[in-house]
XYZ file of C-alpha atoms in Angstrom:
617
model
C -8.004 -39.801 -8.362
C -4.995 -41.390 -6.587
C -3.006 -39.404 -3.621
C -0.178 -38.083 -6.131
C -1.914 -37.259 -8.402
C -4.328 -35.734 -6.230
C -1.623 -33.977 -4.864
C -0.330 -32.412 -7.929
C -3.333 -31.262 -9.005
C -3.983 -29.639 -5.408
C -0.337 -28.125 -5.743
C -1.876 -26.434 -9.783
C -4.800 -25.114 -8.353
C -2.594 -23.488 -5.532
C -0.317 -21.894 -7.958
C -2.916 -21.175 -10.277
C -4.962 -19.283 -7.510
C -2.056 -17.394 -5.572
C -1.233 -16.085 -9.339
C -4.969 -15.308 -9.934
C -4.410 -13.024 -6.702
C -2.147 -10.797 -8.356
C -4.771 -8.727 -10.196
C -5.199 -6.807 -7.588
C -3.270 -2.897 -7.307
C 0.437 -2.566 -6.502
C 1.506 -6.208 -6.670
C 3.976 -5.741 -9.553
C 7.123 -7.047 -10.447
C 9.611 -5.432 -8.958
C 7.879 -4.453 -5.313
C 6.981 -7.567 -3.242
C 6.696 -10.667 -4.299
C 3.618 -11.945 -2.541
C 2.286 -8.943 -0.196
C -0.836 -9.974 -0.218
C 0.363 -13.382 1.677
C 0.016 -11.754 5.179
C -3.145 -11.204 6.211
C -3.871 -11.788 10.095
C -7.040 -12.495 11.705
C -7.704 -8.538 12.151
C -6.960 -8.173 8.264
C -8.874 -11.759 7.356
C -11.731 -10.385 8.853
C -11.552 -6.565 7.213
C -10.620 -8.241 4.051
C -12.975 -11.490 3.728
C -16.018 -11.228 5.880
C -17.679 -7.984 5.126
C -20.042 -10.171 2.759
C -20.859 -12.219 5.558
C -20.716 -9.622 8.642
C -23.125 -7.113 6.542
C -25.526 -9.990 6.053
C -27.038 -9.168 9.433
C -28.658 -5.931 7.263
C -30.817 -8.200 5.044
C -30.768 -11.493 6.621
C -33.441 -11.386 9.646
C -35.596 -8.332 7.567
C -36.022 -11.405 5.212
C -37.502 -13.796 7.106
C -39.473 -10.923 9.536
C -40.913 -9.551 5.890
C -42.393 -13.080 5.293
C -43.526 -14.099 9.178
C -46.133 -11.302 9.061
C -47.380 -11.943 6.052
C -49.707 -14.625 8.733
C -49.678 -11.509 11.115
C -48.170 -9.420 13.194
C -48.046 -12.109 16.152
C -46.436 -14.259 13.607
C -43.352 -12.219 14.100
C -42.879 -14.292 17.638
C -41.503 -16.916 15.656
C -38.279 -15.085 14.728
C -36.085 -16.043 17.736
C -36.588 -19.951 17.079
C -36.180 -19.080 13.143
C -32.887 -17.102 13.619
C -31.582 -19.574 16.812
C -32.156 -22.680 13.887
C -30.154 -20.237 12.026
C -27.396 -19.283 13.620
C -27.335 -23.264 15.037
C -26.443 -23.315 11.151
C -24.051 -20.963 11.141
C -21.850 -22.232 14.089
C -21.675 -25.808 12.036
C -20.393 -24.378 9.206
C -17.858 -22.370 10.845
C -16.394 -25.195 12.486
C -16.907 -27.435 9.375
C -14.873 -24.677 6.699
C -12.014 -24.692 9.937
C -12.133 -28.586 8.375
C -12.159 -26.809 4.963
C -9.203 -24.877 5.655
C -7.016 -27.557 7.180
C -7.777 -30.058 4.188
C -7.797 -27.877 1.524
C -5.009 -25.073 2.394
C -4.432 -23.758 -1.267
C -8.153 -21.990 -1.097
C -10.221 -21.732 -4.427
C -13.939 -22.598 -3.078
C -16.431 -24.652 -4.336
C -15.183 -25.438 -7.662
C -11.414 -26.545 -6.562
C -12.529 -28.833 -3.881
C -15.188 -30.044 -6.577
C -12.918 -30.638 -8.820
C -10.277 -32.037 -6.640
C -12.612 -34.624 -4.785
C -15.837 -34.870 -6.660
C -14.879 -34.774 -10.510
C -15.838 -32.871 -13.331
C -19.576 -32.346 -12.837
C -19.761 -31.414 -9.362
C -16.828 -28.944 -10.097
C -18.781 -27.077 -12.491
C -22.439 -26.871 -10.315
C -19.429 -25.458 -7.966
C -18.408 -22.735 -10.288
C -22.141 -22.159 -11.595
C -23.540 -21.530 -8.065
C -20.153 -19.108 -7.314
C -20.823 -17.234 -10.577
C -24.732 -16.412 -9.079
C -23.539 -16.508 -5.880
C -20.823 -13.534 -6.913
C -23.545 -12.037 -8.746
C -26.190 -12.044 -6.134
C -23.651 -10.893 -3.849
C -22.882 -7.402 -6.064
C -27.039 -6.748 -6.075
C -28.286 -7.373 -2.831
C -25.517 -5.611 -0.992
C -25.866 -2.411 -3.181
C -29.566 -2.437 -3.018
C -29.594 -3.335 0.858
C -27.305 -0.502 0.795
C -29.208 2.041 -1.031
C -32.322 1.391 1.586
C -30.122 2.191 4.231
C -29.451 5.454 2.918
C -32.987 5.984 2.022
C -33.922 4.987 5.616
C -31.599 7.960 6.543
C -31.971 10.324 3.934
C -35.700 10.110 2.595
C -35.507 11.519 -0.157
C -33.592 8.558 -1.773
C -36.441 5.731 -0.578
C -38.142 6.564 -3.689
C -34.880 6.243 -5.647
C -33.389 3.097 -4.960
C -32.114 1.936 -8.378
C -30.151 5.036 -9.074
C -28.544 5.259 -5.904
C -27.854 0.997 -6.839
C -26.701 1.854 -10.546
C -24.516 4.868 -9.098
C -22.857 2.621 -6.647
C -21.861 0.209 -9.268
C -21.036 2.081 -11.943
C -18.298 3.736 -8.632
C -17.054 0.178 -8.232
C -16.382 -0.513 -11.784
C -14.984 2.193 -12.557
C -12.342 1.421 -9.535
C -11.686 -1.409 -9.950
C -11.154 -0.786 -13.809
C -8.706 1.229 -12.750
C -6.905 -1.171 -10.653
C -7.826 -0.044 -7.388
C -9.193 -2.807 -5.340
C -9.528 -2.651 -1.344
C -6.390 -3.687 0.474
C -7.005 -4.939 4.220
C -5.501 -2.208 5.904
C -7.849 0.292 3.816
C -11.016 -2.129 4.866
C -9.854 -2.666 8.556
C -11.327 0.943 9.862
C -14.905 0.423 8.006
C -15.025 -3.139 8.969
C -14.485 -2.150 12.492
C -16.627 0.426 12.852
C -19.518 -1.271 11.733
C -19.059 -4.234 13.731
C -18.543 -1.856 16.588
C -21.664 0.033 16.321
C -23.317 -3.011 15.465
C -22.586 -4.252 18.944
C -23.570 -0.928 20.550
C -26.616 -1.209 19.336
C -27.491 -4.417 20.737
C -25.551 -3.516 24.135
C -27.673 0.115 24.592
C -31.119 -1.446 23.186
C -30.609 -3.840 25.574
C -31.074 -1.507 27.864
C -33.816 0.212 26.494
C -37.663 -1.882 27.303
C -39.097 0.622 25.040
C -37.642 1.713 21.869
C -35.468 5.359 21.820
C -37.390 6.226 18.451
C -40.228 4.934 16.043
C -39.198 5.860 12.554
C -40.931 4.763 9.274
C -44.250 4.713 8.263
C -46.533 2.586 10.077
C -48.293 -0.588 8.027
C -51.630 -3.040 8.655
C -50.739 -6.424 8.886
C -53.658 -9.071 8.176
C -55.586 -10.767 11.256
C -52.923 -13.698 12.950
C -53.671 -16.490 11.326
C -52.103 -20.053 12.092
C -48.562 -19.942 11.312
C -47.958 -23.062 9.298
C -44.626 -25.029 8.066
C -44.907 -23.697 4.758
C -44.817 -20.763 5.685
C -41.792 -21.283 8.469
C -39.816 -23.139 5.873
C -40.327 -19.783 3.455
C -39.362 -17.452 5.972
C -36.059 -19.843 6.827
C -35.161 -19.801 3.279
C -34.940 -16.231 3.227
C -33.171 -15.679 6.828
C -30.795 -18.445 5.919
C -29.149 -15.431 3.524
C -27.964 -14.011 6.988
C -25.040 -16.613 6.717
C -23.805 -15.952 3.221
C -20.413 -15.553 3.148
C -19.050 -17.763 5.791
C -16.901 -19.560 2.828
C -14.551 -16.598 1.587
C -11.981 -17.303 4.384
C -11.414 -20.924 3.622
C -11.135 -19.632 -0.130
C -8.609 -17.326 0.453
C -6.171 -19.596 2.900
C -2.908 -18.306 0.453
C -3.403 -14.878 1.529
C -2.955 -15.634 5.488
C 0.152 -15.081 6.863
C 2.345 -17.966 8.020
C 1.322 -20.321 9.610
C -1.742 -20.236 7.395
C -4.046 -22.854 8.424
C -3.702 -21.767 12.306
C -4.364 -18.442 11.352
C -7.321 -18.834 8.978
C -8.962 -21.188 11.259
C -8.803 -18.462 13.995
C -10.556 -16.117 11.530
C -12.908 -18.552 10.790
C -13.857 -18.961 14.114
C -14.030 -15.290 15.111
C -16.234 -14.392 12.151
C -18.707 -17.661 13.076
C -18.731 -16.127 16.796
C -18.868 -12.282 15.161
C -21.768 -12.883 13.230
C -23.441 -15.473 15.616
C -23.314 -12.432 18.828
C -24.780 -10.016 15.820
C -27.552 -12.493 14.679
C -28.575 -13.222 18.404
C -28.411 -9.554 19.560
C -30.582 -7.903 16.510
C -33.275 -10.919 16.586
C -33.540 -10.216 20.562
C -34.037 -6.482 20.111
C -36.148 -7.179 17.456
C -38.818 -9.045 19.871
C -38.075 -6.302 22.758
C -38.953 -3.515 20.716
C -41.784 -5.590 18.524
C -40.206 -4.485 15.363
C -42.682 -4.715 12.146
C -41.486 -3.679 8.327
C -42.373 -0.202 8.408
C -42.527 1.665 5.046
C -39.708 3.045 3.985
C -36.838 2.110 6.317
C -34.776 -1.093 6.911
C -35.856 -3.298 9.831
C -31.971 -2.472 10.854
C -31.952 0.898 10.536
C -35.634 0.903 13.051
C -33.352 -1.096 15.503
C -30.816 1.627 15.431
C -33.044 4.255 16.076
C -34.670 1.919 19.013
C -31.202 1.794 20.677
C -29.593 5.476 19.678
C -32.490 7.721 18.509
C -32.650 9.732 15.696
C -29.551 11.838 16.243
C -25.895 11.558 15.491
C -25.239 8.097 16.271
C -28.323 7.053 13.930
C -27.031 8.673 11.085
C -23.454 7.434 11.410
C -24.492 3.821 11.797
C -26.377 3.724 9.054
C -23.906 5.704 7.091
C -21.469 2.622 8.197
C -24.015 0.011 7.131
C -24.225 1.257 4.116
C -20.347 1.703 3.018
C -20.254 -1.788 4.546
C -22.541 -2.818 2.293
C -20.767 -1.492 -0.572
C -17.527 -2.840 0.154
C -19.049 -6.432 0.866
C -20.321 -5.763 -2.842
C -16.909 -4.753 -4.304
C -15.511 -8.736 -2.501
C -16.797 -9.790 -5.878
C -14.907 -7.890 -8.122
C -11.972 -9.347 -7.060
C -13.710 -13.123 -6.140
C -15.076 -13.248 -9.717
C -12.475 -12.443 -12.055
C -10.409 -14.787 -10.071
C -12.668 -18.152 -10.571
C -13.222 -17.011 -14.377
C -10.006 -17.123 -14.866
C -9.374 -20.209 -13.163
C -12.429 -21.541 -15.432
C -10.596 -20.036 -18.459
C -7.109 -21.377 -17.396
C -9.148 -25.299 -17.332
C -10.506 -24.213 -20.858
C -14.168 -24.111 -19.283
C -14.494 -19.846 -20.748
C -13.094 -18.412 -22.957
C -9.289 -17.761 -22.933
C -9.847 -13.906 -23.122
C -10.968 -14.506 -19.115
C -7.659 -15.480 -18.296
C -5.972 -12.321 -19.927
C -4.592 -8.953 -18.060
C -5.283 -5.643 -19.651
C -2.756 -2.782 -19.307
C -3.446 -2.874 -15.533
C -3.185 -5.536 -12.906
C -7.246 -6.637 -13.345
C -9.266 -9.106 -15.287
C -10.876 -6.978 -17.312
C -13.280 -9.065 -18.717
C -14.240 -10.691 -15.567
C -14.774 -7.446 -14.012
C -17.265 -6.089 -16.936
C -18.984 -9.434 -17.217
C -19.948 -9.160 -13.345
C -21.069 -5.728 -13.576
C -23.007 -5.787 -16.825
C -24.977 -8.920 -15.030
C -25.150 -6.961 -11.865
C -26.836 -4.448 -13.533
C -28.777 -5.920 -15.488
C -30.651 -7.511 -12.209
C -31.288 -4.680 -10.293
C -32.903 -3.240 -12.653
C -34.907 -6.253 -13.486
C -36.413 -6.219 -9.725
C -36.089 -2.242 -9.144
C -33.412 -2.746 -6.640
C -35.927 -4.417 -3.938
C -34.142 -5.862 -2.034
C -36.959 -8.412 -1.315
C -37.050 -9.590 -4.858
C -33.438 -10.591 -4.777
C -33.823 -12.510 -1.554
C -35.241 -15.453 -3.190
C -32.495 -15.971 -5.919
C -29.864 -16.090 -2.739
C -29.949 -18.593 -1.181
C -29.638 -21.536 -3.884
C -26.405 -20.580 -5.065
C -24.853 -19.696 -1.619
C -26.064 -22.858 -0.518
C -25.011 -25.495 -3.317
C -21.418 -23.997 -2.837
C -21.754 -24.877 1.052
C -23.352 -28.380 0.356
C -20.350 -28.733 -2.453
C -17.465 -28.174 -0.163
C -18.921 -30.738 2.687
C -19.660 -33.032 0.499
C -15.921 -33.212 -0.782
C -14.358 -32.983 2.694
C -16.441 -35.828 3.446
C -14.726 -38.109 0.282
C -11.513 -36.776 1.785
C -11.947 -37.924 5.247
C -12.949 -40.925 3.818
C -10.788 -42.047 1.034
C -7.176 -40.712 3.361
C -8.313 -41.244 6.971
C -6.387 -38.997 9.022
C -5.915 -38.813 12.578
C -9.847 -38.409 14.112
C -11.149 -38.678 10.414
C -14.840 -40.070 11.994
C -15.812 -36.820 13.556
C -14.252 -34.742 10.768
C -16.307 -36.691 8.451
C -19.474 -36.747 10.549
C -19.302 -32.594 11.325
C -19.110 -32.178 7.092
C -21.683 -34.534 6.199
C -24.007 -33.133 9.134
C -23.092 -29.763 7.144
C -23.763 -30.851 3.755
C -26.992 -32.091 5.287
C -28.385 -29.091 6.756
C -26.776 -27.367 3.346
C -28.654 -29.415 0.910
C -31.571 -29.393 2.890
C -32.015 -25.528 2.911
C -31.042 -25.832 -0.995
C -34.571 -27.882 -1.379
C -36.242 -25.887 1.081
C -35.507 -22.940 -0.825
C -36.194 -24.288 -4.098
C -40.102 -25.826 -2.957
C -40.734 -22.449 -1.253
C -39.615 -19.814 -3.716
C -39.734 -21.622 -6.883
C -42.225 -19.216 -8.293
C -40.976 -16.207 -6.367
C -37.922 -16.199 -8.521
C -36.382 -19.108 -7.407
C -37.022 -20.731 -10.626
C -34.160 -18.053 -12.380
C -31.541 -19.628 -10.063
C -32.788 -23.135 -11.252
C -32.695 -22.257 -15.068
C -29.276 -20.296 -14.670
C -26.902 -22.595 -13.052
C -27.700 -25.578 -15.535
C -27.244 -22.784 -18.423
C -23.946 -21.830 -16.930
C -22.510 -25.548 -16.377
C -23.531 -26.186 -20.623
C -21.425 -23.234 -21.406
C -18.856 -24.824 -19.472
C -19.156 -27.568 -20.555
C -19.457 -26.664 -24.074
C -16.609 -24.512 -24.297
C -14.110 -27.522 -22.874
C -15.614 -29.576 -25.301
C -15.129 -27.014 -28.544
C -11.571 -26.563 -27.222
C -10.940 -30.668 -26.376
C -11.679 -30.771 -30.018
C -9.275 -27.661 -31.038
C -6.895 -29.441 -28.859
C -6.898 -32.221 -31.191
C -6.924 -30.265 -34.545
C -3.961 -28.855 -33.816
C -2.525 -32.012 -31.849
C -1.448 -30.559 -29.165
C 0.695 -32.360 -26.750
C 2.304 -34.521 -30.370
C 5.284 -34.051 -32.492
C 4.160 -32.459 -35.430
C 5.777 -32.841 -38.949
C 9.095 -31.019 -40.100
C 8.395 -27.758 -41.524
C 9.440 -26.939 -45.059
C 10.003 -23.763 -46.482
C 7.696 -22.861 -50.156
C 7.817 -19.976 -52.268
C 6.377 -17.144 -51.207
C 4.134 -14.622 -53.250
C 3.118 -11.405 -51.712
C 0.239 -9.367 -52.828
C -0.267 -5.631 -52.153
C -3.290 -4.306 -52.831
C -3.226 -0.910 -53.820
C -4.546 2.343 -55.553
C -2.589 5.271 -56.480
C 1.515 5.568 -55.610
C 2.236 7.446 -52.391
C 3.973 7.193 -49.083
C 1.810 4.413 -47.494
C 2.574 2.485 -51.290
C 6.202 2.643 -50.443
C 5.807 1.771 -46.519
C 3.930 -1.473 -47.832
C 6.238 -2.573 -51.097
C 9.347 -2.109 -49.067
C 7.921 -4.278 -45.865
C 6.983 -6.554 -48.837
C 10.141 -7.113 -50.666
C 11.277 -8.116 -46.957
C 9.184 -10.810 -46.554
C 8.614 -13.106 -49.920
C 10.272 -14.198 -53.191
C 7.866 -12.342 -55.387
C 5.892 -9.231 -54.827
C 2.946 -8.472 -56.878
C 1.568 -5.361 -56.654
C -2.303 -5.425 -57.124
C -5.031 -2.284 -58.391
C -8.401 -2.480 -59.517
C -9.787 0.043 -62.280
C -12.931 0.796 -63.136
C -12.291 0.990 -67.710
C -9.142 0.876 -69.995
C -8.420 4.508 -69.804
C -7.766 4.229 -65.664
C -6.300 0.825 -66.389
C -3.512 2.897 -68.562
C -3.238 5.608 -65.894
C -2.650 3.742 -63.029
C 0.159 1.204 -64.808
C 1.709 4.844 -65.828
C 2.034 6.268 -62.492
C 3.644 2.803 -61.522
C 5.733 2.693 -64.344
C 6.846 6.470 -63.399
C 7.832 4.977 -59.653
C 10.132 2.588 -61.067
C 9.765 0.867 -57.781
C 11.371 -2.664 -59.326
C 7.827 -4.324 -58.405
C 5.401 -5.663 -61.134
C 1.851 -4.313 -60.757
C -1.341 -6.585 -61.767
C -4.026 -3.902 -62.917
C -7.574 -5.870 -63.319
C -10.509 -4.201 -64.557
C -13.932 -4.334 -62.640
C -16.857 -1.952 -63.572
C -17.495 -1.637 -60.079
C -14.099 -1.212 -58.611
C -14.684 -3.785 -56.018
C -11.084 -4.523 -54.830
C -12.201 -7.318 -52.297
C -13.647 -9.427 -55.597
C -10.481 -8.584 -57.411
C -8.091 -9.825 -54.731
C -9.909 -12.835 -54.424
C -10.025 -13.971 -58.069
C -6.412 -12.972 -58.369
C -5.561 -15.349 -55.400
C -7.913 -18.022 -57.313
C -5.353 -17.372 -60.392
C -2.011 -18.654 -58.790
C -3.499 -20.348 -56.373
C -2.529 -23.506 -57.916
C 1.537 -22.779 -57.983
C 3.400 -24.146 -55.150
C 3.931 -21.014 -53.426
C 2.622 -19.162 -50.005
C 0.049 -16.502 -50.828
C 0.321 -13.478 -48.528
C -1.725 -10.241 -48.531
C -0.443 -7.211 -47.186
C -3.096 -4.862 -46.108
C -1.458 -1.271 -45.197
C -3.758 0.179 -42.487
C -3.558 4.171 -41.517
C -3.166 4.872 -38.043
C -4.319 8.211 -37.244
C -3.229 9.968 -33.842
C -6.988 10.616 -32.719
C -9.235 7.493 -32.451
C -11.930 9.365 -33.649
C -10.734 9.254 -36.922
C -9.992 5.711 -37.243
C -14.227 5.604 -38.973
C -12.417 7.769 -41.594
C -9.903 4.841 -43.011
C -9.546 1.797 -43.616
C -12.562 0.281 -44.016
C -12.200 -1.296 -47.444
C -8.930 -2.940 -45.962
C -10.588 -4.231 -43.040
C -13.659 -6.159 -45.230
C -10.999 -7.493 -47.072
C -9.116 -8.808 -44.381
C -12.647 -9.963 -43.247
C -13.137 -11.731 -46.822
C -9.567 -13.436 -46.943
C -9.289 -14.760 -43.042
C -12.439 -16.892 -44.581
C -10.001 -18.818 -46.602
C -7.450 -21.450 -45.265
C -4.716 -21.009 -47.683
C -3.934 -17.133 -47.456
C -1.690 -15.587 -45.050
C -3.232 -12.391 -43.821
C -0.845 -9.657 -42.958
C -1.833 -5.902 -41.699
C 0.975 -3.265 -41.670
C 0.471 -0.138 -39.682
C 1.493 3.007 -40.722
C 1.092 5.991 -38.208
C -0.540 9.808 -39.563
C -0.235 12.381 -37.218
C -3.559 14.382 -37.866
């Protein structure tokens, strides 16, 4: 792709997603144009990095859960796992500032794909954002639903409720429009991250832990801690750095000047969640923290630091609204790439479409039906989810490096080598912990990842080819021929002479040459009955009565149509269709209309018509 016309399809995709941005509550026409163009670094990191700052709940649990599967002892291996980790983390931050300065207009894996890469990359991009957004929704709400069950007992044994509850909360918000707004997020956002930090600065403190909560379990005898087993437990910590990428998607919502001011965020959520990483994995060794049943491995280093009173229950209360919040980051992430998908004919239109209210209605059902459908699949354990992660997290990272590297390459800016070298040394360590995670987890569920992502990037692809093809049936983009105006015939099927008769001859005489009024009876004698009534009407409008033992009017339309088919006319059917003021009623009419209207659409050389006509029952 050449620089202009790399360029102007940089400049689309920024339009494109600062108008996808406008689902979200209050941004109509008529208030601000653009309000949600001003985030700072405060509001970046209230708005954007709750998916990433919350990963500190799951994220060293995951790897801890698999360590002592070898042992107790095992568990030593944590700081060097985590420090590996967050050695990870702090070359990705600085590699997405690269991100941000390159690629200002935002969009993620799928626009930098698509900008740098080509067409196949750009779709493994979208495929591993749709699991990715997915994922996201699950593991948060289950992650938080153990959190509350670590605090409130009771719910430990009810995890997938307290999951399903959650999301059916979020989807029913953001149905409704309401989606979080940075000043909303900015007190939750800081409060956890607050406490967070407490609880590594008073456990610190603290040789012993405060408080032992949870139900004690037997580990097997230490065994030798191999590098299978190492590489397992760093595919699952690896999910502490999820969400490191939503800032340098979201560069058009900064305030000005935009790349300065997303890079900053950048950099303070990389330090952020590199001080929270550190912190827990060091109070983890001081206070020898094993999964105990029942309770998080965060919520046991809480109670280490604070004890089981006040400040306990508050942090973990915080956790977990955290945790929900990070979830409801993709309800308005997802919507937004479908619809980017949809606008680049890769879904269905209907993804690109607003209901009533500002929101992506589809977008927002599709994610939640999937959500759902997963934690109930693995009983909202958290540990089950773990394993599908990481892939799809990870083959976004690998994604964006790879196409900042092509950039630095292909344009050469000013110190282009070291940009170049700190991407590729990211989409190194990136890809590697893709195949890491694949070898190690395949059969742990890895293997769904694996089979969904290629599914996703054939519907893709599938759908841009049916609609390539659409594209040139109707030859779009060509001149097509003059039109020419023919005859028109229009045929209205009914029954019996009444108000909804009139409604639909009168719109009729409006819109043809020739109306033909059409009735099906079931013998001679209500053959003669019905052409009286008509006759009685003296509506001006010739009625075609045809006789069919059954009375099917669907087969009687159709053979009439066959009749005149041949003149040099335009066929229309007019199908009057009651309205009535309750929807519940709506099973009461209509159907014989609606099968017809089924029946005729089947044909290419009928116009199909429905006129409403409003009952107030």
């Amino acid at each position: 792709m050449t620089g202009p016309h790399r360029a102007a399809e940089r400049r689309r995709l920024a339009e494109a997603h600062i108008d996808a941005r406008r689902w979200q509550p209050n941004r109509r026409a008529g208030k601000h144009s653009d309000p949600g163009h001003d985030l700072g670094v405060a509001g970046g990191l209230s708005a954007l990095s709750l998916d990433a700052l919350t990963s500190v709940a799951y994220g060293p649990e995951a790897a801890i859960v698999v360590l002592v599967t070898a042992g107790a002892t095992a568990a030593d291996w944590m700081p060097v796992l985590m420090g590996v980790i967050t050695v990870i983390l702090l070359i990705l931050t600085f590699s997405y500032t690269q991100v941000i300065a390159a690629h200002p207009e935002g969009g993620g894996a799928y626009a930098v794909g698509k900008t740098y890469l080509g067409r196949w990359p750009a779709m493994l991009g979208a495929a591993s954002l749709v699991v990715d957004y997915v994922l996201t929704v699950a593991v948060s709400l289950a992650v938080g639903a153990a959190s509350l069950g670590s605090v409130f007992g009771g719910l430990s044994h009810h995890l997938l409720l307290v999951s399903l509850v959650g999301l059916a909360l979020l989807t029913a918000v953001n149905m409704f429009g309401v989606s979080e707004s940075a000043r909303l997020l900015m007190l939750p956002t800081a409060v956890f991250i607050i406490l967070t930090l407490a609880v590594i600065v008073v456990g610190a403190f603290h040789p012993h832990p405060v408080a032992v909560i949870g139900t004690k379990q037997t580990f097997p005898a230490t065994t030798t801690v191999g590098v299978l087993l190492l590489l397992k437990a760093f595919a699952n910590g690896a999910t502490a750095i999820t969400g490191v990428e939503a800032i340098a998607n979201s560069v058009p919502a900064f305030r000005e000047p935009r790349i300065p001011t997303a890079q900053r965020t950048e950099l303070s959520l990389g330090a952020l969640l590199a001080v929270m990483l550190t912190g827990l994995t060091v109070l983890i060794r001081i206070h020898h923290v094993l999964p105990r049943g029942n309770v998080t491995i965060l919520a046991q280093v809480t109670a280490g630091a604070f004890g089981t009173g006040a400040a306990f229950y508050i942090a973990n209360l915080s956790t977990a609204l955290a945790l929900g919040l990070a979830a409801n980051t993709s309800f308005g992430g997802l919507p937004v790439l479908m619809s980017l998908l949809a606008k680049d004919h890769r879904l269905p239109h209907m993804f690109y479409l607003r209901a009533e209210r500002p929101v992506y209605r589809y977008g927002i059902v599709t994610l939640a039906a999937a959500s759902a459908v997963l934690l109930v699949a693995v009983d909202a354990q958290t540990q089950r989810l773990i394993p599908l992660f990481t892939i799809g997290v990870f083959i976004g990272f690998t994604i964006s490096q790879v196409g900042l590297v092509r950039h630095w390459l292909s344009d050469r800016p000013a110190q282009w080598r070291w940009r170049a070298a700190l991407n590729g040394l990211g989409a190194t360590l990136t890809a590697l912990a893709v195949v890491v995670a694949l070898l190690t987890k395949f059969t742990e569920g890895a293997w769904v990842v694996a089979v969904a992502i290629p599914m996703l990037i054939f519907l893709f692809a599938h759908t841009e080819h049916y609609y390539a093809k659409v594209a040139t049936e109707l030859r779009l983009g060509k001149t097509p021929p003059r039109p020419h105006r023919r005859e028109s015939i229009v045929v209205v099927p009914t029954s019996t002479v009444n108000l909804l008769t009139e409604h639909a001859v009168s719109a009729a005489l409006s819109m043809g040459d020739t109306v033909v009024a059409l009735a099906v009876a079931g013998d001679e004698e209500e053959c003669e009955q019905v052409r009286r009534d008509w006759n009685e009407w003296k509506s001006g409008v010739p009625i075609e009565v045809l006789l069919d033992p059954h009375r099917s009017l669907i087969r009687t339309v159709l053979r009439y149509i066959e009749s005149v088919q041949g003149e040099e006319a335009t066929i229309t059917v007019l199908i009057p269709e009651i309205i009535p003021s309750k929807r519940r009623h709506e099973i009461l009419h209509n159907q014989r209309g609606r099968l017809l209207e089924a029946s005729l659409k089947a044909r290419a050389d009928v116009v199909v018509a429905v006129l409403p006509f409003h009952i107030h029952d």
